[in-house]
PDB file of C-alpha atoms in Angstrom:
ATOM      1  CA  MET A  11      61.457 -28.812 -45.439  1.00 43.00           C
ATOM      2  CA  LYS A  12      59.376 -25.803 -46.683  1.00 44.00           C
ATOM      3  CA  LEU A  13      56.220 -28.339 -47.461  1.00 44.00           C
ATOM      4  CA  SER A  14      56.672 -29.817 -44.026  1.00 47.00           C
ATOM      5  CA  ARG A  15      56.559 -26.507 -42.386  1.00 45.00           C
ATOM      6  CA  PHE A  16      53.554 -25.560 -44.393  1.00 41.00           C
ATOM      7  CA  GLY A  17      51.866 -28.709 -43.433  1.00 47.00           C
ATOM      8  CA  ALA A  18      52.526 -28.149 -39.736  1.00 45.00           C
ATOM      9  CA  ALA A  19      51.121 -24.651 -40.050  1.00 44.00           C
ATOM     10  CA  VAL A  20      47.915 -25.843 -41.694  1.00 42.00           C
ATOM     11  CA  ALA A  21      47.468 -28.577 -39.012  1.00 46.00           C
ATOM     12  CA  ALA A  22      47.930 -26.073 -36.109  1.00 46.00           C
ATOM     13  CA  ALA A  23      45.534 -23.658 -37.722  1.00 46.00           C
ATOM     14  CA  SER A  24      42.845 -26.551 -38.040  1.00 48.00           C
ATOM     15  CA  VAL A  25      43.324 -27.549 -34.395  1.00 42.00           C
ATOM     16  CA  PHE A  26      42.916 -23.797 -33.350  1.00 44.00           C
ATOM     17  CA  ALA A  27      39.550 -23.533 -35.329  1.00 45.00           C
ATOM     18  CA  LEU A  28      38.182 -26.787 -33.995  1.00 43.00           C
ATOM     19  CA  THR A  29      38.913 -25.445 -30.490  1.00 45.00           C
ATOM     20  CA  LEU A  30      37.082 -22.314 -31.140  1.00 42.00           C
ATOM     21  CA  VAL A  31      33.983 -24.200 -32.372  1.00 41.00           C
ATOM     22  CA  ALA A  32      34.042 -26.414 -29.462  1.00 45.00           C
ATOM     23  CA  PHE A  33      34.328 -23.511 -27.136  1.00 42.00           C
ATOM     24  CA  GLY A  34      31.301 -21.869 -28.762  1.00 45.00           C
ATOM     25  CA  GLN A  35      29.007 -24.931 -28.542  1.00 47.00           C
ATOM     26  CA  ALA A  36      30.018 -25.298 -24.817  1.00 43.00           C
ATOM     27  CA  GLY A  37      29.048 -21.748 -24.205  1.00 43.00           C
ATOM     28  CA  GLN A  38      25.485 -22.157 -25.848  1.00 44.00           C
ATOM     29  CA  GLN A  39      24.925 -25.323 -23.898  1.00 43.00           C
ATOM     30  CA  ALA A  40      25.803 -23.431 -20.607  1.00 40.00           C
ATOM     31  CA  GLY A  41      22.957 -21.025 -21.386  1.00 42.00           C
ATOM     32  CA  GLY A  42      24.825 -18.068 -22.678  1.00 41.00           C
ATOM     33  CA  GLY A  43      23.359 -18.386 -26.231  1.00 41.00           C
ATOM     34  CA  PRO A  44      25.058 -17.377 -29.483  1.00 40.00           C
ATOM     35  CA  ALA A  45      26.882 -14.013 -29.492  1.00 40.00           C
ATOM     36  CA  PRO A  46      24.802 -11.309 -31.524  1.00 38.00           C
ATOM     37  CA  SER A  47      25.880 -10.968 -35.094  1.00 37.00           C
ATOM     38  CA  GLN A  48      26.639  -7.635 -36.625  1.00 38.00           C
ATOM     39  CA  GLY A  49      23.412  -5.533 -36.567  1.00 38.00           C
ATOM     40  CA  GLN A  50      21.824  -7.575 -33.759  1.00 38.00           C
ATOM     41  CA  GLY A  51      23.115  -5.427 -30.861  1.00 37.00           C
ATOM     42  CA  ALA A  52      20.951  -4.047 -28.035  1.00 36.00           C
ATOM     43  CA  GLY A  53      17.728  -2.968 -29.419  1.00 36.00           C
ATOM     44  CA  ALA A  54      17.741  -4.789 -32.592  1.00 35.00           C
ATOM     45  CA  ALA A  55      15.872  -7.690 -31.382  1.00 34.00           C
ATOM     46  CA  PRO A  56      12.434  -6.704 -29.664  1.00 31.00           C
ATOM     47  CA  GLU A  57      11.858 -10.028 -27.909  1.00 30.00           C
ATOM     48  CA  ALA A  58      15.230  -9.545 -26.209  1.00 31.00           C
ATOM     49  CA  GLN A  59      14.014  -6.171 -24.809  1.00 31.00           C
ATOM     50  CA  GLN A  60      10.785  -7.476 -23.325  1.00 30.00           C
ATOM     51  CA  VAL A  61      10.439  -7.434 -19.514  1.00 27.00           C
ATOM     52  CA  ALA A  62       8.268  -9.477 -17.437  1.00 28.00           C
ATOM     53  CA  PRO A  63       5.368  -7.843 -15.764  1.00 29.00           C
ATOM     54  CA  GLY A  64       6.561  -6.084 -12.663  1.00 29.00           C
ATOM     55  CA  ALA A  65      10.159  -6.488 -13.493  1.00 30.00           C
ATOM     56  CA  ARG A  66      10.436  -2.744 -13.935  1.00 31.00           C
ATOM     57  CA  GLY A  67       9.746  -2.200 -10.401  1.00 31.00           C
ATOM     58  CA  GLY A  68       6.299  -0.752 -10.319  1.00 32.00           C
ATOM     59  CA  GLY A  69       3.615  -2.587 -12.221  1.00 33.00           C
ATOM     60  CA  GLY A  70       2.808  -6.321 -12.209  1.00 33.00           C
ATOM     61  CA  ARG A  71       2.863  -8.789  -9.544  1.00 33.00           C
ATOM     62  CA  GLY A  72       6.262 -10.027  -8.722  1.00 33.00           C
ATOM     63  CA  GLY A  73       7.941  -6.534  -9.341  1.00 34.00           C
ATOM     64  CA  ALA A  74       9.848  -4.475  -6.876  1.00 34.00           C
ATOM     65  CA  GLY A  75       7.620  -2.841  -4.457  1.00 37.00           C
ATOM     66  CA  GLY A  76       5.538  -5.648  -2.991  1.00 38.00           C
ATOM     67  CA  GLY A  77       5.401  -8.412  -5.579  1.00 38.00           C
ATOM     68  CA  ARG A  78       5.283 -12.106  -5.120  1.00 36.00           C
ATOM     69  CA  GLY A  79       8.852 -12.915  -5.501  1.00 38.00           C
ATOM     70  CA  GLY A  80      10.481 -11.025  -8.195  1.00 39.00           C
ATOM     71  CA  GLY A  81       8.965 -12.813 -11.174  1.00 41.00           C
ATOM     72  CA  ARG A  82       9.588 -16.233 -12.574  1.00 46.00           C
ATOM     73  CA  GLY A  83      13.209 -17.045 -12.838  1.00 47.00           C
ATOM     74  CA  GLY A  84      14.234 -13.902 -10.785  1.00 51.00           C
ATOM     75  CA  ALA A  85      16.060 -13.916  -7.478  1.00 59.00           C
ATOM     76  CA  ALA A  86      13.969 -14.407  -4.527  1.00 63.00           C
ATOM     77  CA  ALA A  87      13.306 -11.055  -2.638  1.00 64.00           C
ATOM     78  CA  ALA A  88      15.474 -10.740   0.427  1.00 73.00           C
ATOM     79  CA  PRO A  89      13.478 -11.146   3.791  1.00 83.00           C
ATOM     80  CA  ALA A  90      12.400  -7.967   5.313  1.00 86.00           C
ATOM     81  CA  ALA A  91      14.123  -6.579   8.347  1.00 94.00           C
ATOM     82  CA  PRO A  92      12.539  -7.207  11.672  1.00 96.00           C
ATOM     83  CA  ALA A  93      10.110  -4.536  13.090  1.00 97.00           C
ATOM     84  CA  PRO A  94      11.978  -1.611  14.540  1.00 97.00           C
ATOM     85  CA  ARG A  95      11.732  -0.964  18.235  1.00 97.00           C
ATOM     86  CA  TRP A  96      12.130   1.866  20.667  1.00 96.00           C
ATOM     87  CA  PRO A  97      14.769   1.558  23.300  1.00 95.00           C
ATOM     88  CA  ASP A  98      12.187   0.232  25.710  1.00 94.00           C
ATOM     89  CA  GLY A  99      11.281  -2.517  23.376  1.00 96.00           C
ATOM     90  CA  THR A 100       8.006  -1.062  22.026  1.00 96.00           C
ATOM     91  CA  ILE A 101       7.390  -1.482  18.363  1.00 97.00           C
ATOM     92  CA  ARG A 102       7.877   1.580  16.146  1.00 97.00           C
ATOM     93  CA  LEU A 103       5.011   2.151  13.687  1.00 97.00           C
ATOM     94  CA  GLY A 104       6.734   4.936  11.739  1.00 95.00           C
ATOM     95  CA  ALA A 105      10.094   5.345   9.973  1.00 94.00           C
ATOM     96  CA  LEU A 106      13.474   4.994  11.611  1.00 93.00           C
ATOM     97  CA  PRO A 107      15.015   8.268  12.965  1.00 91.00           C
ATOM     98  CA  GLY A 108      16.335  10.459  10.206  1.00 92.00           C
ATOM     99  CA  GLN A 109      14.380   8.558   7.466  1.00 94.00           C
ATOM    100  CA  THR A 110      11.002   8.864   5.922  1.00 95.00           C
ATOM    101  CA  GLY A 111       8.308   6.299   4.832  1.00 96.00           C
ATOM    102  CA  LEU A 112       4.634   6.013   4.356  1.00 95.00           C
ATOM    103  CA  TRP A 113       2.123   3.083   4.837  1.00 96.00           C
ATOM    104  CA  TYR A 114      -0.090   1.908   2.019  1.00 94.00           C
ATOM    105  CA  GLY A 115      -3.140  -0.074   2.603  1.00 90.00           C
ATOM    106  CA  ASP A 116      -4.296  -3.230   0.499  1.00 84.00           C
ATOM    107  CA  PHE A 117      -7.991  -3.688   1.281  1.00 78.00           C
ATOM    108  CA  GLY A 118      -8.798  -5.581  -2.029  1.00 68.00           C
ATOM    109  CA  GLY A 119      -8.407  -9.027  -0.376  1.00 49.00           C
ATOM    110  CA  GLY A 120      -9.573  -8.305   3.154  1.00 47.00           C
ATOM    111  CA  ARG A 121     -10.667 -11.252   5.098  1.00 50.00           C
ATOM    112  CA  GLY A 122     -13.857 -11.570   7.122  1.00 49.00           C
ATOM    113  CA  GLY A 123     -17.399 -12.683   6.567  1.00 54.00           C
ATOM    114  CA  GLU A 124     -20.439 -11.142   5.137  1.00 87.00           C
ATOM    115  CA  ILE A 125     -21.221  -7.570   6.622  1.00 93.00           C
ATOM    116  CA  PRO A 126     -24.537  -7.765   8.622  1.00 96.00           C
ATOM    117  CA  PHE A 127     -26.467  -4.725   7.324  1.00 96.00           C
ATOM    118  CA  GLN A 128     -29.545  -3.250   8.778  1.00 96.00           C
ATOM    119  CA  PRO A 129     -32.028  -3.085   5.922  1.00 95.00           C
ATOM    120  CA  TRP A 130     -31.853   0.671   5.624  1.00 96.00           C
ATOM    121  CA  ALA A 131     -28.099   0.615   5.628  1.00 95.00           C
ATOM    122  CA  ARG A 132     -27.868  -2.114   2.816  1.00 94.00           C
ATOM    123  CA  GLY A 133     -30.159   0.109   0.770  1.00 94.00           C
ATOM    124  CA  VAL A 134     -27.871   3.177   1.363  1.00 93.00           C
ATOM    125  CA  TYR A 135     -24.844   1.082   0.501  1.00 93.00           C
ATOM    126  CA  ASP A 136     -26.269  -0.042  -2.696  1.00 91.00           C
ATOM    127  CA  PHE A 137     -27.438   3.328  -3.689  1.00 92.00           C
ATOM    128  CA  ARG A 138     -23.908   4.947  -2.980  1.00 90.00           C
ATOM    129  CA  ARG A 139     -22.120   2.357  -4.951  1.00 86.00           C
ATOM    130  CA  GLU A 140     -24.206   3.350  -8.205  1.00 84.00           C
ATOM    131  CA  ASN A 141     -25.002   6.977  -7.671  1.00 79.00           C
ATOM    132  CA  GLU A 142     -22.897   8.916  -5.275  1.00 71.00           C
ATOM    133  CA  LEU A 143     -19.433  10.625  -5.015  1.00 77.00           C
ATOM    134  CA  GLU A 144     -18.112  10.174  -1.549  1.00 81.00           C
ATOM    135  CA  PRO A 145     -17.682  13.226   0.676  1.00 81.00           C
ATOM    136  CA  HIS A 146     -13.793  12.913   0.740  1.00 79.00           C
ATOM    137  CA  ALA A 147     -13.839  13.752  -2.929  1.00 76.00           C
ATOM    138  CA  ARG A 148     -15.508  17.099  -1.953  1.00 76.00           C
ATOM    139  CA  CYS A 149     -12.430  17.726   0.315  1.00 80.00           C
ATOM    140  CA  LYS A 150     -14.004  16.488   3.473  1.00 83.00           C
ATOM    141  CA  PRO A 151     -11.778  14.493   5.988  1.00 87.00           C
ATOM    142  CA  SER A 152     -11.416  10.891   5.037  1.00 88.00           C
ATOM    143  CA  GLY A 153     -12.597   9.453   8.498  1.00 92.00           C
ATOM    144  CA  VAL A 154     -11.557   6.405  10.377  1.00 93.00           C
ATOM    145  CA  VAL A 155     -10.796   3.223   8.159  1.00 92.00           C
ATOM    146  CA  ARG A 156     -11.108   5.237   4.951  1.00 90.00           C
ATOM    147  CA  GLN A 157      -8.008   7.082   5.749  1.00 89.00           C
ATOM    148  CA  PHE A 158      -5.839   3.880   5.023  1.00 92.00           C
ATOM    149  CA  GLN A 159      -7.399   3.607   1.500  1.00 88.00           C
ATOM    150  CA  THR A 160      -5.658   6.651   0.102  1.00 84.00           C
ATOM    151  CA  PRO A 161      -3.258   5.896  -2.935  1.00 84.00           C
ATOM    152  CA  TYR A 162      -0.863   8.558  -1.390  1.00 86.00           C
ATOM    153  CA  GLY A 163      -0.171   6.601   1.821  1.00 90.00           C
ATOM    154  CA  VAL A 164      -0.277   7.577   5.424  1.00 93.00           C
ATOM    155  CA  ASP A 165       2.415   8.723   7.864  1.00 94.00           C
ATOM    156  CA  ILE A 166       2.244   7.268  11.373  1.00 96.00           C
ATOM    157  CA  VAL A 167       4.150   9.616  13.699  1.00 95.00           C
ATOM    158  CA  ASP A 168       5.169   8.158  17.049  1.00 93.00           C
ATOM    159  CA  MET A 169       5.647  10.674  19.844  1.00 92.00           C
ATOM    160  CA  PRO A 170       6.194   8.764  23.040  1.00 91.00           C
ATOM    161  CA  GLU A 171       7.598  11.727  24.861  1.00 92.00           C
ATOM    162  CA  THR A 172       4.029  13.333  24.577  1.00 93.00           C
ATOM    163  CA  LYS A 173       2.274  10.058  24.780  1.00 96.00           C
ATOM    164  CA  VAL A 174       0.585  10.609  21.380  1.00 97.00           C
ATOM    165  CA  ILE A 175       0.360   8.849  18.029  1.00 97.00           C
ATOM    166  CA  TYR A 176      -0.444  11.112  14.985  1.00 96.00           C
ATOM    167  CA  ILE A 177      -1.925   9.354  11.700  1.00 95.00           C
ATOM    168  CA  MET A 178      -1.729  11.925   8.770  1.00 92.00           C
ATOM    169  CA  ASP A 179      -3.002  11.441   5.259  1.00 85.00           C
ATOM    170  CA  VAL A 180      -2.964  13.438   2.093  1.00 76.00           C
ATOM    171  CA  GLY A 181      -6.029  14.730   0.782  1.00 64.00           C
ATOM    172  CA  GLY A 182      -9.136  16.651   2.247  1.00 61.00           C
ATOM    173  CA  PRO A 183      -8.505  19.670   4.521  1.00 63.00           C
ATOM    174  CA  HIS A 184      -5.110  18.552   5.681  1.00 66.00           C
ATOM    175  CA  SER A 185      -6.517  16.893   8.687  1.00 76.00           C
ATOM    176  CA  PHE A 186      -4.880  14.454  10.877  1.00 88.00           C
ATOM    177  CA  ARG A 187      -5.892  11.875  13.482  1.00 93.00           C
ATOM    178  CA  THR A 188      -4.719  11.752  17.164  1.00 96.00           C
ATOM    179  CA  ILE A 189      -4.434   8.657  19.267  1.00 98.00           C
ATOM    180  CA  HIS A 190      -3.990   9.415  22.977  1.00 98.00           C
ATOM    181  CA  MET A 191      -1.553   7.005  24.549  1.00 98.00           C
ATOM    182  CA  ASP A 192      -1.559   8.439  28.134  1.00 97.00           C
ATOM    183  CA  GLY A 193      -4.192   6.069  29.699  1.00 96.00           C
ATOM    184  CA  ARG A 194      -7.042   8.433  29.523  1.00 97.00           C
ATOM    185  CA  SER A 195     -10.722   7.337  29.008  1.00 97.00           C
ATOM    186  CA  HIS A 196     -13.141   8.654  26.544  1.00 98.00           C
ATOM    187  CA  PRO A 197     -15.053  11.882  27.338  1.00 97.00           C
ATOM    188  CA  LYS A 198     -18.556  11.343  28.430  1.00 95.00           C
ATOM    189  CA  ASP A 199     -19.763  13.468  25.486  1.00 94.00           C
ATOM    190  CA  PRO A 200     -17.023  13.727  22.669  1.00 94.00           C
ATOM    191  CA  PHE A 201     -17.473  16.298  20.066  1.00 94.00           C
ATOM    192  CA  PRO A 202     -18.579  14.286  16.875  1.00 96.00           C
ATOM    193  CA  SER A 203     -15.860  14.299  14.137  1.00 94.00           C
ATOM    194  CA  ALA A 204     -14.580  12.180  11.207  1.00 94.00           C
ATOM    195  CA  TYR A 205     -11.763  10.719  13.240  1.00 95.00           C
ATOM    196  CA  GLY A 206     -13.572  10.495  16.617  1.00 96.00           C
ATOM    197  CA  HIS A 207     -11.900  10.267  19.953  1.00 98.00           C
ATOM    198  CA  SER A 208      -9.073   7.487  19.929  1.00 98.00           C
ATOM    199  CA  ILE A 209      -7.284   6.079  22.814  1.00 98.00           C
ATOM    200  CA  GLY A 210      -4.615   3.565  22.451  1.00 98.00           C
ATOM    201  CA  ARG A 211      -2.700   0.816  24.287  1.00 98.00           C
ATOM    202  CA  TRP A 212      -0.131  -1.904  23.787  1.00 98.00           C
ATOM    203  CA  GLU A 213      -1.038  -5.586  23.937  1.00 98.00           C
ATOM    204  CA  GLY A 214       2.399  -7.062  23.475  1.00 97.00           C
ATOM    205  CA  ASP A 215       3.574  -6.004  19.924  1.00 98.00           C
ATOM    206  CA  THR A 216      -0.038  -4.795  18.910  1.00 98.00           C
ATOM    207  CA  LEU A 217      -1.363  -1.267  19.241  1.00 98.00           C
ATOM    208  CA  VAL A 218      -5.055  -1.470  20.201  1.00 99.00           C
ATOM    209  CA  VAL A 219      -7.059   1.631  19.157  1.00 99.00           C
ATOM    210  CA  ASP A 220     -10.559   2.283  20.720  1.00 99.00           C
ATOM    211  CA  THR A 221     -12.650   5.009  18.861  1.00 98.00           C
ATOM    212  CA  VAL A 222     -15.936   6.634  19.574  1.00 98.00           C
ATOM    213  CA  GLY A 223     -17.533  10.044  18.963  1.00 97.00           C
ATOM    214  CA  PHE A 224     -18.092  10.033  15.133  1.00 97.00           C
ATOM    215  CA  ASN A 225     -20.080  12.417  12.934  1.00 95.00           C
ATOM    216  CA  GLU A 226     -21.922  11.011   9.836  1.00 94.00           C
ATOM    217  CA  ASN A 227     -20.057  12.986   7.240  1.00 91.00           C
ATOM    218  CA  PHE A 228     -17.692  10.445   5.780  1.00 92.00           C
ATOM    219  CA  TRP A 229     -17.935   6.850   4.406  1.00 93.00           C
ATOM    220  CA  LEU A 230     -16.182   3.963   6.157  1.00 93.00           C
ATOM    221  CA  ASP A 231     -14.568   2.992   2.895  1.00 90.00           C
ATOM    222  CA  ARG A 232     -14.430   4.103  -0.683  1.00 85.00           C
ATOM    223  CA  ALA A 233     -17.297   1.745  -1.709  1.00 86.00           C
ATOM    224  CA  GLY A 234     -19.773   3.476   0.537  1.00 90.00           C
ATOM    225  CA  LEU A 235     -20.309   1.595   3.764  1.00 93.00           C
ATOM    226  CA  PRO A 236     -22.595   3.725   5.993  1.00 95.00           C
ATOM    227  CA  HIS A 237     -22.447   4.214   9.660  1.00 96.00           C
ATOM    228  CA  THR A 238     -24.163   6.186  12.429  1.00 97.00           C
ATOM    229  CA  LYS A 239     -22.955   8.594  15.404  1.00 96.00           C
ATOM    230  CA  THR A 240     -23.179   5.443  17.556  1.00 96.00           C
ATOM    231  CA  MET A 241     -20.410   3.716  15.861  1.00 98.00           C
ATOM    232  CA  HIS A 242     -17.511   2.171  17.868  1.00 98.00           C
ATOM    233  CA  VAL A 243     -14.387   0.952  16.309  1.00 98.00           C
ATOM    234  CA  ILE A 244     -11.662  -1.173  17.571  1.00 99.00           C
ATOM    235  CA  GLU A 245      -8.557  -1.328  15.458  1.00 98.00           C
ATOM    236  CA  ARG A 246      -5.381  -3.482  15.983  1.00 98.00           C
ATOM    237  CA  PHE A 247      -1.991  -2.465  14.221  1.00 98.00           C
ATOM    238  CA  THR A 248       0.644  -5.335  14.305  1.00 98.00           C
ATOM    239  CA  ARG A 249       3.765  -4.447  12.575  1.00 98.00           C
ATOM    240  CA  VAL A 250       4.882  -7.924  11.452  1.00 97.00           C
ATOM    241  CA  ASN A 251       8.340  -6.629  10.010  1.00 97.00           C
ATOM    242  CA  MET A 252       9.910  -3.569   8.713  1.00 97.00           C
ATOM    243  CA  ASN A 253       7.708  -3.613   5.628  1.00 96.00           C
ATOM    244  CA  THR A 254       4.341  -5.088   6.655  1.00 97.00           C
ATOM    245  CA  MET A 255       1.504  -4.073   9.051  1.00 97.00           C
ATOM    246  CA  ARG A 256      -1.538  -6.351   9.823  1.00 98.00           C
ATOM    247  CA  TYR A 257      -4.440  -4.145  10.189  1.00 97.00           C
ATOM    248  CA  GLU A 258      -7.579  -5.420  11.899  1.00 97.00           C
ATOM    249  CA  TYR A 259     -10.716  -3.460  12.606  1.00 96.00           C
ATOM    250  CA  THR A 260     -13.990  -4.271  14.193  1.00 97.00           C
ATOM    251  CA  VAL A 261     -17.043  -2.086  13.634  1.00 98.00           C
ATOM    252  CA  ASP A 262     -19.874  -2.216  16.236  1.00 98.00           C
ATOM    253  CA  ASP A 263     -22.779   0.082  15.169  1.00 98.00           C
ATOM    254  CA  PRO A 264     -26.140  -1.495  16.194  1.00 97.00           C
ATOM    255  CA  SER A 265     -27.941   1.454  14.348  1.00 97.00           C
ATOM    256  CA  ALA A 266     -26.578   0.393  10.970  1.00 97.00           C
ATOM    257  CA  TYR A 267     -25.531  -3.368  11.431  1.00 98.00           C
ATOM    258  CA  THR A 268     -27.292  -6.301  13.225  1.00 98.00           C
ATOM    259  CA  ALA A 269     -23.994  -7.363  14.837  1.00 97.00           C
ATOM    260  CA  PRO A 270     -20.400  -6.227  15.046  1.00 97.00           C
ATOM    261  CA  TRP A 271     -18.122  -7.306  12.019  1.00 96.00           C
ATOM    262  CA  THR A 272     -14.392  -7.453  11.520  1.00 95.00           C
ATOM    263  CA  LYS A 273     -12.225  -7.155   8.532  1.00 94.00           C
ATOM    264  CA  VAL A 274      -8.474  -7.709   8.223  1.00 94.00           C
ATOM    265  CA  ALA A 275      -6.232  -6.052   5.720  1.00 94.00           C
ATOM    266  CA  ASN A 276      -2.280  -5.511   5.126  1.00 94.00           C
ATOM    267  CA  MET A 277      -0.359  -2.330   4.733  1.00 95.00           C
ATOM    268  CA  SER A 278       2.985  -2.026   3.121  1.00 96.00           C
ATOM    269  CA  PHE A 279       5.758   0.320   4.162  1.00 96.00           C
ATOM    270  CA  ARG A 280       7.584   2.117   1.349  1.00 95.00           C
ATOM    271  CA  SER A 281      10.714   3.723   2.908  1.00 95.00           C
ATOM    272  CA  GLY A 282      11.847   6.935   1.523  1.00 95.00           C
ATOM    273  CA  ASP A 283       8.196   8.262   0.691  1.00 94.00           C
ATOM    274  CA  GLU A 284       6.837  11.343   2.030  1.00 92.00           C
ATOM    275  CA  LEU A 285       3.530  13.285   2.160  1.00 87.00           C
ATOM    276  CA  PHE A 286       3.345  15.963  -0.345  1.00 82.00           C
ATOM    277  CA  GLU A 287       1.441  19.257  -0.335  1.00 77.00           C
ATOM    278  CA  TYR A 288      -2.119  18.449  -1.656  1.00 73.00           C
ATOM    279  CA  ILE A 289      -4.536  21.172  -1.704  1.00 71.00           C
ATOM    280  CA  CYS A 290      -7.858  19.398  -2.355  1.00 72.00           C
ATOM    281  CA  GLN A 291      -9.713  22.556  -3.731  1.00 63.00           C
ATOM    282  CA  ASP A 292      -6.937  23.173  -6.324  1.00 64.00           C
ATOM    283  CA  ASN A 293      -7.580  19.707  -7.792  1.00 57.00           C
ATOM    284  CA  ASN A 294     -11.373  19.794  -7.760  1.00 56.00           C
ATOM    285  CA  LEU A 295     -12.057  21.771 -10.875  1.00 55.00           C
ATOM    286  CA  GLY A 296     -15.863  21.621 -10.673  1.00 53.00           C
ATOM    287  CA  SER A 297     -17.492  23.961  -8.180  1.00 53.00           C
ATOM    288  CA  GLU A 298     -20.273  21.440  -7.682  1.00 54.00           C
ATOM    289  CA  LEU A 299     -17.777  19.172  -6.007  1.00 52.00           C
ATOM    290  CA  MET A 300     -16.774  21.756  -3.306  1.00 51.00           C
ATOM    291  CA  VAL A 301     -20.266  22.924  -2.296  1.00 54.00           C
ATOM    292  CA  GLY A 302     -21.737  19.304  -2.336  1.00 54.00           C
ATOM    293  CA  ALA A 303     -24.176  20.002  -5.061  1.00 50.00           C
ATOM    294  CA  GLY A 304     -22.773  17.318  -7.354  1.00 49.00           C
ATOM    295  CA  THR A 305     -23.321  13.818  -6.055  1.00 48.00           C
ATOM    296  CA  ALA A 306     -24.344  11.920  -8.974  1.00 44.00           C
ATOM    297  CA  ILE A 307     -20.864  12.099 -10.665  1.00 43.00           C
ATOM    298  CA  ASP A 308     -18.509   9.496 -11.820  1.00 43.00           C
ATOM    299  CA  ARG A 309     -16.918   8.395  -8.751  1.00 42.00           C
ATOM    300  CA  ARG A 310     -13.788   6.889 -10.480  1.00 41.00           C
ATOM    301  CA  SER A 311     -12.493  10.508 -11.020  1.00 38.00           C
ATOM    302  CA  GLU A 312      -8.669  10.641 -10.340  1.00 41.00           C
ATOM    303  CA  ILE A 313      -9.200  13.589  -8.146  1.00 38.00           C
ATOM    304  CA  THR A 314     -10.380  11.438  -5.419  1.00 41.00           C
ATOM    305  CA  PRO A 315      -7.427  10.701  -2.998  1.00 43.00           C
TER     306      PRO A 315
END
């Protein structure tokens, strides 16, 4: 009887062991992989710590913050919410009430044909690209179009009660741009400025902004596109959804270009971001930058907003 009980116990133990082995193999086949052995906990295997580019939320394509789908094997990003609207149905261009957020331009892949330079303008453009530091790096206002190329974002403030839209950006002398929405026309002789005189109107869900009255103390973009005081710019802002703005601009400046030309870029909205206190003069450590004496300086300086 004792031997019989012992044999039964051995048989039961064998069945239990075989069950555990089978269960472990099934877990590996299901994708779980083997459990880490002693000494192989979190941090022991470097390859287990590696993260795909962008998966940390700020770097490569596919990461959080504007990537292309969350990386291979990751969950697809949830679709963006619809563009917010005012009670009358007009698109909101800024943040929701009680919230903050900034727009960031992506001009790297803007669509459009070749820019039709006048010969002198092409020469200025080529020279600037190789030799000059742009005026905005010397604490001058960014100017129209260029203001959307700041890495610190822009704040679009809708004020329908006063029929004005403000566009604020960090850098320079804390300047901002005013878009009049009250149906007025351009003055006959507007005072020349970096942001010109802007009037806006809605065409469906697109804000169309017409601007004239520029000075020549800024670049159209960071690369050095020139212009003259005769420049006329038409911009079209279309908020596609909560996080995306389609930005189209047409430049008509017969003194600098042989024909009007148009470019298109996208802007991304980052909820929760805010403009910060940026004193341009405190960041420009070289006195030659502030007085404008130094132009042939490395244009890649990080002080350039």
